Coordinates of C-alpha atoms in Angstrom, one line a residue:
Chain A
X1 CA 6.5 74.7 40.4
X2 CA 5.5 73.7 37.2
X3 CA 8.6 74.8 35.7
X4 CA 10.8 72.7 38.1
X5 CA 8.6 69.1 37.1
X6 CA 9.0 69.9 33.7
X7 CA 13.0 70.6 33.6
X8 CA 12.6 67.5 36.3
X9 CA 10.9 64.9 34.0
X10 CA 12.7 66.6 30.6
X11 CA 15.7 65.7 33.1
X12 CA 14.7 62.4 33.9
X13 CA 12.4 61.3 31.3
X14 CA 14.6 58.1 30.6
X15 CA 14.7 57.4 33.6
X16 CA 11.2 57.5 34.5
X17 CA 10.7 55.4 31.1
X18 CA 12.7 52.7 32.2
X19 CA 11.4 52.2 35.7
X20 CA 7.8 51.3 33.8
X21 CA 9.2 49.5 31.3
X22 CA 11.3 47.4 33.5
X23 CA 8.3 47.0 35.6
X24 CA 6.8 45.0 32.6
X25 CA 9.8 42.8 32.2
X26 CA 9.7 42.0 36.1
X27 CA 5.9 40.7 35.2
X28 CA 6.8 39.1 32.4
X29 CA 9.2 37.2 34.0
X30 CA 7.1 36.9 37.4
X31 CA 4.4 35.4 35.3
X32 CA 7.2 32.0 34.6
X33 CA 8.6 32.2 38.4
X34 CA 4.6 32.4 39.4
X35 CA 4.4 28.7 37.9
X36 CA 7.3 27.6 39.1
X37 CA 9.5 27.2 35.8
X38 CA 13.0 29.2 34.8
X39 CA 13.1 30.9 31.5
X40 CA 16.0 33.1 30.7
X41 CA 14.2 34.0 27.4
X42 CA 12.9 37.3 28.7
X43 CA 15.5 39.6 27.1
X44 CA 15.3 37.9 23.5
X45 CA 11.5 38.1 24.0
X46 CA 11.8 41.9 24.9
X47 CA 14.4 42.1 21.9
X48 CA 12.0 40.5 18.8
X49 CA 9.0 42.5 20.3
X50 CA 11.5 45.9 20.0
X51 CA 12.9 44.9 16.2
X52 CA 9.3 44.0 15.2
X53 CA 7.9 47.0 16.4
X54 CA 10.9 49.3 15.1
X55 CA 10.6 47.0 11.9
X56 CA 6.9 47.9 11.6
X57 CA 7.3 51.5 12.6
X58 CA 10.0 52.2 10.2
X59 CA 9.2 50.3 7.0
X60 CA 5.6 50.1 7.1
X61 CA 4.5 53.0 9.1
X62 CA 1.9 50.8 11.0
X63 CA -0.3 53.2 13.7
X64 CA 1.1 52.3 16.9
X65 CA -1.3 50.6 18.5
X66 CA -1.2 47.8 15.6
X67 CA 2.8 47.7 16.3
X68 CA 2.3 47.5 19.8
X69 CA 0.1 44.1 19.1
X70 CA 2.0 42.8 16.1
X71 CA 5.2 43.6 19.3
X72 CA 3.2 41.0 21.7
X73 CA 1.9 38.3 18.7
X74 CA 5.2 37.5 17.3
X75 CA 7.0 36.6 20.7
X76 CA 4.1 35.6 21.8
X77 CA 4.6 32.7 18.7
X78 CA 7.7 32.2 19.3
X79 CA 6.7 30.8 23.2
X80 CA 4.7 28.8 21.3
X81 CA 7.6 27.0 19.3
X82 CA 9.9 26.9 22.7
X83 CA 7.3 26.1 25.2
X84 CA 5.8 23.2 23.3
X85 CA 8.5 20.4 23.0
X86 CA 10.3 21.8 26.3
X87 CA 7.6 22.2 29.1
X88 CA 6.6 18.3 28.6
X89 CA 10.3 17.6 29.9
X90 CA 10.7 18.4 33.9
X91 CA 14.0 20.3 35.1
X92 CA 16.1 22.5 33.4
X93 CA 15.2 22.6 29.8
X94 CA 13.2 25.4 29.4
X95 CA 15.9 27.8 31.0
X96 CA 18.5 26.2 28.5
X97 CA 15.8 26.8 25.2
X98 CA 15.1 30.3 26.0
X99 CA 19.1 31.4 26.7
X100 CA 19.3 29.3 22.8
X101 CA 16.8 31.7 21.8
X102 CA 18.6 34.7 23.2
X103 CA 21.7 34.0 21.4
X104 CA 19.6 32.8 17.8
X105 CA 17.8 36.2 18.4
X106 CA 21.4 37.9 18.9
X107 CA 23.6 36.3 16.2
X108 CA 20.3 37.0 13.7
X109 CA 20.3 40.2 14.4
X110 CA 23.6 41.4 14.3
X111 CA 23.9 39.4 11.0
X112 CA 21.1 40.1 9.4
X113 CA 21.2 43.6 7.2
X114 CA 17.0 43.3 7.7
X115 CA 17.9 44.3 11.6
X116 CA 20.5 46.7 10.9
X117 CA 23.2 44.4 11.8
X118 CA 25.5 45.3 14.7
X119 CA 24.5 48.9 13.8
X120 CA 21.2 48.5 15.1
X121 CA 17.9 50.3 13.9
X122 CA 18.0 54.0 14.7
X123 CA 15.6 56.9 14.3
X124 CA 12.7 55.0 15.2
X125 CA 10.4 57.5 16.5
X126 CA 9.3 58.3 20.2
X127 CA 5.7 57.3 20.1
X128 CA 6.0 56.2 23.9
X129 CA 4.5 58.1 26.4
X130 CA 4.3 58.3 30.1
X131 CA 1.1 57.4 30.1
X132 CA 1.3 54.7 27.7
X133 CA 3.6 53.5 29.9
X134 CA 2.2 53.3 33.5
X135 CA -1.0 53.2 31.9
X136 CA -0.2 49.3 31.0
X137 CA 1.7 48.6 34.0
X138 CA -1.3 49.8 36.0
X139 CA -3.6 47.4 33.8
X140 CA -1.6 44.4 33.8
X141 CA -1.1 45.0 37.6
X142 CA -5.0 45.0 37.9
X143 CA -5.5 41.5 35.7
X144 CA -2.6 40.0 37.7
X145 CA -4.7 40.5 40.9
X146 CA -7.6 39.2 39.0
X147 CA -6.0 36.0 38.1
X148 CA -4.2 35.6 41.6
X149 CA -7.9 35.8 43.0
X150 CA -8.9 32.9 41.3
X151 CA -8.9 29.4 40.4
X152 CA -5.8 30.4 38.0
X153 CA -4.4 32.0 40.9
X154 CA -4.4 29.0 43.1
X155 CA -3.5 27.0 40.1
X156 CA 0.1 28.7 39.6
X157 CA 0.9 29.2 43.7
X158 CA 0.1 25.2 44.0
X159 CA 2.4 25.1 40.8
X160 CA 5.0 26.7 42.4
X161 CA 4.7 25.2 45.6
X162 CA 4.8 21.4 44.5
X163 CA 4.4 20.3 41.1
X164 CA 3.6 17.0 41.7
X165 CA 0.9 18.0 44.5
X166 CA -0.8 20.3 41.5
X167 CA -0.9 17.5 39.0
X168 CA -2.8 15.4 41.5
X169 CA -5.1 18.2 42.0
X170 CA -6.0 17.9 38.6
X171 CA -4.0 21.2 36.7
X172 CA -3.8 20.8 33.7
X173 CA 0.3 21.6 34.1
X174 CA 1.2 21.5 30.4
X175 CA -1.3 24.1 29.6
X176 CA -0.6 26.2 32.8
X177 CA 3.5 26.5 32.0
X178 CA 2.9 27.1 28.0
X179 CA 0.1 29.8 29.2
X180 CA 2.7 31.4 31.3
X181 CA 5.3 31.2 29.2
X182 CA 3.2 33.0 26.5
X183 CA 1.8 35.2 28.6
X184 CA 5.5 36.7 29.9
X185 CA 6.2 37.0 26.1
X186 CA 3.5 39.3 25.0
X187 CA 4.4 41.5 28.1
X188 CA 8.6 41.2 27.2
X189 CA 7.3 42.1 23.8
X190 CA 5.0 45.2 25.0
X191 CA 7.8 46.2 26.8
X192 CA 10.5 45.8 24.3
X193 CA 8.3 47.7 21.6
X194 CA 7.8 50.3 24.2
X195 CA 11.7 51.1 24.8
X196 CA 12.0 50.6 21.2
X197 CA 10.3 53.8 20.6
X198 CA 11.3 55.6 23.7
X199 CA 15.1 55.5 22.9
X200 CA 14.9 55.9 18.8
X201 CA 17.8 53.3 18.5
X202 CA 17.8 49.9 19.5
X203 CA 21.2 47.4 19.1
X204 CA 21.9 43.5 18.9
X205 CA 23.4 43.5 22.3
X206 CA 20.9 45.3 24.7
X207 CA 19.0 42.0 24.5
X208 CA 21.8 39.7 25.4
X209 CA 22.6 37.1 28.4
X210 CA 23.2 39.8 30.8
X211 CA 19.7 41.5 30.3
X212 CA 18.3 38.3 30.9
X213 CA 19.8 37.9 34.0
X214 CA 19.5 42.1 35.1
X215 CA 15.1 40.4 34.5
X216 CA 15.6 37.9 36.5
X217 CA 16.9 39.7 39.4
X218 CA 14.3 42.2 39.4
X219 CA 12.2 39.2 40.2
X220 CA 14.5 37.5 42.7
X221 CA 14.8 40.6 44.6
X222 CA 11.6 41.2 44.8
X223 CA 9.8 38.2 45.4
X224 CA 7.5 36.4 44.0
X225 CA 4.6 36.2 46.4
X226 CA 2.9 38.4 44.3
X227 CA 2.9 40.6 41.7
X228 CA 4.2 43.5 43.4
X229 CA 7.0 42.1 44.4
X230 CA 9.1 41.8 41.4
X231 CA 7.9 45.5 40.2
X232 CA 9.2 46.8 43.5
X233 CA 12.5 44.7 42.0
X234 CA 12.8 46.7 39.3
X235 CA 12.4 50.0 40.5
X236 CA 15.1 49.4 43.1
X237 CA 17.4 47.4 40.9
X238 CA 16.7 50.7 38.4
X239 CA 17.0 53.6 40.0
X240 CA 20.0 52.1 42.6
X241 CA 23.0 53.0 39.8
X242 CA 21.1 56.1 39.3
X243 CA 21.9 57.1 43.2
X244 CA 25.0 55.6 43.7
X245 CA 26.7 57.5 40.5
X246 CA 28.4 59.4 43.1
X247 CA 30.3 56.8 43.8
X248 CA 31.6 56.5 39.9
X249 CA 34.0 53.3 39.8
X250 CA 32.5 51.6 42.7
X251 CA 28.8 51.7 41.8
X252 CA 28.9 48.4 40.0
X253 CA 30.3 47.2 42.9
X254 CA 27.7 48.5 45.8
X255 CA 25.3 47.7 43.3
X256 CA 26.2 44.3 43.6
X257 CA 27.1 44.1 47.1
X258 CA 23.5 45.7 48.4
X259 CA 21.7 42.8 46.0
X260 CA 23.9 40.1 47.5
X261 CA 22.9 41.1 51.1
X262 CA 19.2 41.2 49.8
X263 CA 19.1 37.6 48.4
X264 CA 21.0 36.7 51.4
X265 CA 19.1 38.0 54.6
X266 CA 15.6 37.8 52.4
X267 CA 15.8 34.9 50.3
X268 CA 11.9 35.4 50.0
X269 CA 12.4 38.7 48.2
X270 CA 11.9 42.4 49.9
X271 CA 7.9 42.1 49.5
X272 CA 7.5 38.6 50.8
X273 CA 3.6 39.6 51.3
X274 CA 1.5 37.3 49.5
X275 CA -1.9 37.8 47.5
X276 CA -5.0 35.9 48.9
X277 CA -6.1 33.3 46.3
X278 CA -10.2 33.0 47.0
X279 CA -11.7 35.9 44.4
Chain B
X1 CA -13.0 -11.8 28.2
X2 CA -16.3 -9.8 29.7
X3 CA -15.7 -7.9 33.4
X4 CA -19.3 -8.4 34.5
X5 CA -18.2 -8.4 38.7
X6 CA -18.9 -5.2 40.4
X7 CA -15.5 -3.4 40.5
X8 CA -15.3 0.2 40.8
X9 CA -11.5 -0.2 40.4
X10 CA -9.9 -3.2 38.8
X11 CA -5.7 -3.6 38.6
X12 CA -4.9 -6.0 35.8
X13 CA -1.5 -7.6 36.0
X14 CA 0.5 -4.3 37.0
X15 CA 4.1 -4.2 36.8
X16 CA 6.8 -1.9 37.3
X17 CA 10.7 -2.7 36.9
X18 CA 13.5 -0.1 37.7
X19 CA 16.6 -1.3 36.1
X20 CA 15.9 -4.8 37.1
X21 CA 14.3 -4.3 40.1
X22 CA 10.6 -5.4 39.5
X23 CA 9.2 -3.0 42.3
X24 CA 5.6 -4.2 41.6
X25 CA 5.2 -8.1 39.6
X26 CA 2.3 -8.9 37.8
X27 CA -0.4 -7.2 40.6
X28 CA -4.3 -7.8 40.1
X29 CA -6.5 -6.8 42.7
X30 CA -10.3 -5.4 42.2
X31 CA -11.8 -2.6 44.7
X32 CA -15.7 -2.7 45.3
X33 CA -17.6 0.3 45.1
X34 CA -18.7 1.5 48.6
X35 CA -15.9 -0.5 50.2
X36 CA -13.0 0.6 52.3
X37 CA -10.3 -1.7 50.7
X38 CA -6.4 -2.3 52.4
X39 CA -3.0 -2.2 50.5
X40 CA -0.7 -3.4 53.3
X41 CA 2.7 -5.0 53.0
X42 CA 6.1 -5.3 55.0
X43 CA 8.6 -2.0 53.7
X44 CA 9.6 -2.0 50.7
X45 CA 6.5 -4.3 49.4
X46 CA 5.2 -1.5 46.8
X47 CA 2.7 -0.5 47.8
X48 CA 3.1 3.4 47.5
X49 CA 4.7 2.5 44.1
X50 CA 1.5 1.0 43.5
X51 CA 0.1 4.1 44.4
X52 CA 2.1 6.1 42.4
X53 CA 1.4 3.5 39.0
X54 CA -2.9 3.6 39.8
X55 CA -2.4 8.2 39.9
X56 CA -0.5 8.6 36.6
X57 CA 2.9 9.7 38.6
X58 CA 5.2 6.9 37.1
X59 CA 4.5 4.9 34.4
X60 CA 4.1 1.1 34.5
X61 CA 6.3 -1.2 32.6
X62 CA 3.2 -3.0 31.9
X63 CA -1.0 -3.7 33.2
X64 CA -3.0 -1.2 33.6
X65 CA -5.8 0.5 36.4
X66 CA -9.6 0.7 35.1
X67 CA -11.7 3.0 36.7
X68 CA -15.0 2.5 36.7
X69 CA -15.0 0.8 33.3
X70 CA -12.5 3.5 32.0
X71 CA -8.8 2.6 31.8
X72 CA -6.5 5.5 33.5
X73 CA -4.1 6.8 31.2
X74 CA -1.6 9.6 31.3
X75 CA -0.3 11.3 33.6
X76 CA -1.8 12.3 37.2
X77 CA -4.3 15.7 36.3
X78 CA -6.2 13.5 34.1
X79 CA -6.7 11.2 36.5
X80 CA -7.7 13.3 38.7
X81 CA -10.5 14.6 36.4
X82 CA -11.4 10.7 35.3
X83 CA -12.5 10.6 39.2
X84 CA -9.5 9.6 41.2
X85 CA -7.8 11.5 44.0
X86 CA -5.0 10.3 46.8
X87 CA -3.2 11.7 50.0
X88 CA 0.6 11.5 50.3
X89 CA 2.6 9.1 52.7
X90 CA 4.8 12.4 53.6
X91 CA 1.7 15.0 53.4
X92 CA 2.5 17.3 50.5
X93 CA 0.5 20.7 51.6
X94 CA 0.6 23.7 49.7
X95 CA 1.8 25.5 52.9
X96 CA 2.2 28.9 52.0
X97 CA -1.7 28.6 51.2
X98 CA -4.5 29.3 53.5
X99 CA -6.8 25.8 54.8
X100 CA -9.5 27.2 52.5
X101 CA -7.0 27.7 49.6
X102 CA -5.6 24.1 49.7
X103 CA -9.5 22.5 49.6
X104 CA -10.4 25.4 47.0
X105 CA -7.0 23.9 44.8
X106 CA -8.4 20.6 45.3
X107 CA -11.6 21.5 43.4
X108 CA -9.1 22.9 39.7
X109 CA -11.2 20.3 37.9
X110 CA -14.3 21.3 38.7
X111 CA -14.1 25.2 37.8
X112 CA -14.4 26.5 34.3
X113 CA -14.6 30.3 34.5
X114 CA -12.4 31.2 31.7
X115 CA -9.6 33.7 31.4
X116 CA -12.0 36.5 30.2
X117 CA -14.4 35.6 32.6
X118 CA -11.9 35.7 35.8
X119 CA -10.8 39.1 34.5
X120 CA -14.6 40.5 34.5
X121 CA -15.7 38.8 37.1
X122 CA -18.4 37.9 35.2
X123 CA -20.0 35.0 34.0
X124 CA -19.7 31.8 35.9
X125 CA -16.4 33.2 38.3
X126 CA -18.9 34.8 40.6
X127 CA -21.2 32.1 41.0
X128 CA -18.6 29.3 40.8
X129 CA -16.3 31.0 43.5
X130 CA -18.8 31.6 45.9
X131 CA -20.0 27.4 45.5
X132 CA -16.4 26.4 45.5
X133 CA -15.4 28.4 48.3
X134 CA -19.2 27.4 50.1
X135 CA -18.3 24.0 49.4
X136 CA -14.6 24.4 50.6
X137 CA -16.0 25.2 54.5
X138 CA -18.5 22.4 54.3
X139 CA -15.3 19.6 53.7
X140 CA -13.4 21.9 56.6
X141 CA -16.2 21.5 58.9
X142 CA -16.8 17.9 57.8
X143 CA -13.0 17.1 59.1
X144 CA -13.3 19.3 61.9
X145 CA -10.9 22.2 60.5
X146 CA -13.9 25.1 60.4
X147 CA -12.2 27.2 63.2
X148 CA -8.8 27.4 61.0
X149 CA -9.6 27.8 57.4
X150 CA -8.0 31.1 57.0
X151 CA -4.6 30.1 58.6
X152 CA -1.8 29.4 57.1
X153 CA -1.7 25.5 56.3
X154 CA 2.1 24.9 56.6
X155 CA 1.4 26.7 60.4
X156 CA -1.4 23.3 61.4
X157 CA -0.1 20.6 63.3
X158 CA 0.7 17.2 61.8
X159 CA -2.6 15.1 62.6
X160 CA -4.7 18.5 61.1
X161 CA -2.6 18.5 58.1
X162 CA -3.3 15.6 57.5
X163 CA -7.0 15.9 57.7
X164 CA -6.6 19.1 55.3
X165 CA -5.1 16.2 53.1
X166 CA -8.1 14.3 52.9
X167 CA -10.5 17.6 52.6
X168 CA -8.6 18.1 49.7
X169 CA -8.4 15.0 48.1
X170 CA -11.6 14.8 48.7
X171 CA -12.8 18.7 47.3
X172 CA -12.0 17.1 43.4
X173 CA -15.6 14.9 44.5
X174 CA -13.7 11.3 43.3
X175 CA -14.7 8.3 42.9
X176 CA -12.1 6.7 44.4
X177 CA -10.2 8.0 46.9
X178 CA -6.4 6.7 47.5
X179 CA -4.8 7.0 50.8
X180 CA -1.4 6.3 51.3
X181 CA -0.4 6.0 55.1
X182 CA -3.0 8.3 57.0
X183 CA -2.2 7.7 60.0
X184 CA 1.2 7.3 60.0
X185 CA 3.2 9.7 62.7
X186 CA -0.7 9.9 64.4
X187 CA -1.1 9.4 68.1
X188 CA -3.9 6.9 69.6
X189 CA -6.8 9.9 70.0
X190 CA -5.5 11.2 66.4
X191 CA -6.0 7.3 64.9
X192 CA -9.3 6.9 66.4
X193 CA -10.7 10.5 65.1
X194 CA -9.3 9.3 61.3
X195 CA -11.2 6.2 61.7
X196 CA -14.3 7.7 62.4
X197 CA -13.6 10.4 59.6
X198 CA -12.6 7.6 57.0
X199 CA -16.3 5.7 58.2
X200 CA -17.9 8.8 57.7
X201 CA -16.6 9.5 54.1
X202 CA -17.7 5.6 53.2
X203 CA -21.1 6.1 55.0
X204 CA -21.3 9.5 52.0
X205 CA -20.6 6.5 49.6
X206 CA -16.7 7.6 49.0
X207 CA -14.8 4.1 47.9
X208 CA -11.6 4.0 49.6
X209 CA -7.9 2.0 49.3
X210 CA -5.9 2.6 52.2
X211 CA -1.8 1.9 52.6
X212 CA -1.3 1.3 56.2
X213 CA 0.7 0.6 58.6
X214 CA -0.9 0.1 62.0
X215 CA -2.1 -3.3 61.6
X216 CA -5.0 -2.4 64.2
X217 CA -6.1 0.4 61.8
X218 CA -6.5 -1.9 59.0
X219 CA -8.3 -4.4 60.8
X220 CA -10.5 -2.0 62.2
X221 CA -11.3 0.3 59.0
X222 CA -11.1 -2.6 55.8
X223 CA -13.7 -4.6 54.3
X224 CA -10.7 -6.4 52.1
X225 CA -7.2 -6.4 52.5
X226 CA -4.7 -7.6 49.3
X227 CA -1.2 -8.0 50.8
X228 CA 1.7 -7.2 48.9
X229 CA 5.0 -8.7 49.6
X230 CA 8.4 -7.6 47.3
X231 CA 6.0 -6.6 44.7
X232 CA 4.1 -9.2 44.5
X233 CA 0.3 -9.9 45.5
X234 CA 0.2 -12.9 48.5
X235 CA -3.1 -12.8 49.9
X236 CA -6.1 -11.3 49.6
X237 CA -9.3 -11.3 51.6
X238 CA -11.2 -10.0 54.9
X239 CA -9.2 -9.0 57.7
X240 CA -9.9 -12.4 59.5
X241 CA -8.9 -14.2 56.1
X242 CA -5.5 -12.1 56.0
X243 CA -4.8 -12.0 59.5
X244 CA -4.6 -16.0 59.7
X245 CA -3.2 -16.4 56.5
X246 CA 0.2 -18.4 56.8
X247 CA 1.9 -16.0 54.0
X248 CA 0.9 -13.4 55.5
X249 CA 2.4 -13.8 58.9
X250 CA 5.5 -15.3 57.5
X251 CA 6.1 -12.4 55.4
X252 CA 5.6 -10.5 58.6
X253 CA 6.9 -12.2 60.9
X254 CA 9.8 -14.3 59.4
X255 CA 9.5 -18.1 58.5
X256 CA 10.8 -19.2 62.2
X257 CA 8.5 -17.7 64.2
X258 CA 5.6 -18.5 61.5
X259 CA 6.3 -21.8 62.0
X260 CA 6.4 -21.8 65.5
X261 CA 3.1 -20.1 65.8
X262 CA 1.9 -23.0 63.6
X263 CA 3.2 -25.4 66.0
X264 CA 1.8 -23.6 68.9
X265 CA -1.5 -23.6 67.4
X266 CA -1.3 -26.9 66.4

């Protein structure tokens, strides 16, 4: 028995990996939905969190637990420099900053010879464990219940519900949005630095446009009445190619067609359950 | 120039254009603490725009709203933490949100409990929590909503989401509290029950500036009344002053039949 999960995980360990560490992208980018703002930023937050971590790792030989903090801090500054100027202005803007970022983030790094260029930074070493893993997603799980069960908790679902309504209740909006947006980069960055040293290599173009939008569905899928929602997202939208690879040429396009029905018949999201807000 | 009368909110020349429409024109008015105080106007007189200017949501072109000795600037959360709080002429509910939740929401700028001290649950979140959500069922009893606090609000029916409306304006404890239409889309019963809710609130102290419709409302509920008529401020008074007022019921009524009332009168 013990045999068989061994060859099973050794089998699946990616796998496995990615279903936690996608999990932390679908909070990160729950935690903007959760306020009621778009940010496509979540893949070139992901991406300076993996390159600063590798960066770190490689060059420095940091212990991992500083990398994994440096990982969170330097997206988490970046936010920062976005969120500021762009979250005073109502509508669209933030989601237009953050896919800038993305491409800033891409174009630097498959320029500059610091990130490897289009190469890419391999034999970063796997310092990434299971439990590291499901051991965050577990804790950032637990705070977001915390928060949701509180007067931050009302504060984002009011947010999301009517901005205007939420200002006259007296939240401080500017502060709630730039929290939020820094908040989903520290976890983008956790995560990032986390597949970082699962996968010893790390490219340019894994934190492109499209992973942005792969985030954002985990979340849309899953709905955002709470937390659990978009990590339910995520597992789905991860292991679904995994189970449709019999199909070979037309997984992309089941793929597609079963998340199209899903946003179609539940436009709230599979888990449209929604967290009580009185702690 | 020394503002030595006893105004818990004073409007000094208030004006708003859009693109050459001058929605509200030079408007002064003064509300007296303790006082139920009228906004009224035919449609389109701007009154809600008023509204809107006095809570931060648009800004004026020029004037300004002092509240109690402080002028209001910025936009609507600060307000709302200087000690003023409204209701919507098209109620804006958080409706996914239980009853409790909304009047809890209406309390953000009274809780502190930091980040840290929501994710311990220590230090004030307990004991603030517990007050706010104490404090929430005392407003939902006071407005007659006890029996439904944990439903969901969107699920209530018009006249009780309304009164949520006012549990939760008033759950941010103002000192002015703005209400724009409450009774509109109310039935008779429904009416009388706001009045008698709005009385209460003003017997607790609560100033209040009403936008309203039904005339007999009004009449009934205001100690002063400033009319508004396209934007501009044509009478102001008591009820009796404003309801015999020849502006008034022209801009009511229409010239002819002002005229003819005159001449009945007469």
């Amino acid at each position: 028995m013990t045999t068989f999960l061994d060859n099973f995980f050794f089998s699946y360990q990616t796998l496995i990996f990615a279903l936690g560490i996608n999990g932390l992208l679908a909070l990160s980018m729950y935690t903007v939905l959760a306020v009621g703002q778009l940010s496509l930023g979540q893949a070139a937050f992901m991406g300076i969190g993996a390159y600063v971590s590798a960066l770190l790792t490689l060059h420095l030989d940091w212990p991992f637990a500083a990398v994994l903090l440096a990982a969170m801090i330097v997206p988490a500054l970046f936010a920062l420099l976005i969120g500021g100027p762009t979250l005073k202005l109502t509508g669209v803007y933030l989601a237009l900053a953050t896919i800038a970022l993305g491409e800033i983030i891409r174009i630097f790094c498959n320029t500059s010879d610091l990130t490897g260029g289009a190469l890419g930074l391999s034999g970063i070493p796997n310092k990434t464990t299971f439990t590291l893993i499901f051991g965050l997603l577990a804790l950032a799980l637990v705070n977001f219940v915390l928060i949701a069960r509180s007067r931050v908790g009302r504060a984002m679902e009011a947010m999301r519900e009517d901005e205007v309504a939420a200002g006259v209740m007296g939240i401080n909006l500017p502060a709630m949005k730039l929290g939020a947006l820094v908040v989903s980069a520290m976890l983008a960055g956790l995560a990032g630095a986390l597949n970082a040293h699962a996968n010893s290599f790390i490219g340019p173009n894994d934190y492109g446009f499209d992973q942005a939008v792969t985030i954002l569905s985990f979340a849309l899928l899953g709905g955002i009445g709470s937390p659990f929602g978009p990590v339910l997202g995520a597992v789905i939208l991860t292991l679904l190619p995994e189970l449709l690879t019999a199909l070979h040429d037309f997984k992309l396009v089941v793929n597609g067609f079963i998340i199209v029905v899903a946003v179609l018949y539940m436009p709230r999201g599979l888990l449209s359950w929604r967290i009580g807000r009185v702690g | 120039m020394t503002s030595m009368s006893n105004n818990l909110l004073k409007i000094e020349d208030l004006t708003v254009r859009f693109h050459g429409l001058v929605a509200v024109d030079h408007v002064s008015f003064q509300v007296e603490p303790g006082t139920v105080h009228g906004l009224i106007g035919p449609n389109g007189a701007g009154k809600t725009t008023c509204f809107n200017l006095i809570s931060g949501l648009i800004p004026p072109t020029s004037g300004r709203a002092i509240l109690a000795g402080a002028p209001l600037v910025g936009p609507s959360w600060k307000r709302t933490r200087a000690g003023l709080s409204r209701t919507f002429q098209n109620i804006r509910m958080f409706q996914e949100m239980t009853v409790r939740e909304n009047v809890m929401t209406g309390m953000q700028a009274r809780l502190h409990a930091s980040v840290p001290e929501i994710l311990s649950r220590l230090g004030r979140f307990r004991k603030e929590e517990t007050a706010a959500k104490v404090r929430a069922d005392e407003l939902l009893e006071f407005v007659g909503l006890a029996a439904s606090a944990d439903r969901r609000a969107g699920d209530l029916s018009y006249g009780d989401q309304r009164r949520l409306e006012i549990a939760r304006a008033v759950a941010s404890g103002p000192k002015l509290l703005m209400l724009d239409e409450p009774a509109a889309g109310m039935n008779p019963t429904e009416t009388r029950e706001l009045v008698e809710l709005l009385l209460r609130l003003k017997q607790d102290g609560l100033t209040l500036l009403l936008v309203e419709h039904d005339m007999h409302f009004v009449m009934s509920l205001c100690d002063r009344i400033t009319v508004l008529n396209f934007g501009r401020k044509i009478a102001e008074g008591t009820p009796r002053e404003v309801r015999e007022n020849p502006d008034v019921i022209e801009a009511y009524l229409g010239a002819k039949v002002a005229e003819r009332l005159k001449g009945g009168t007469a």
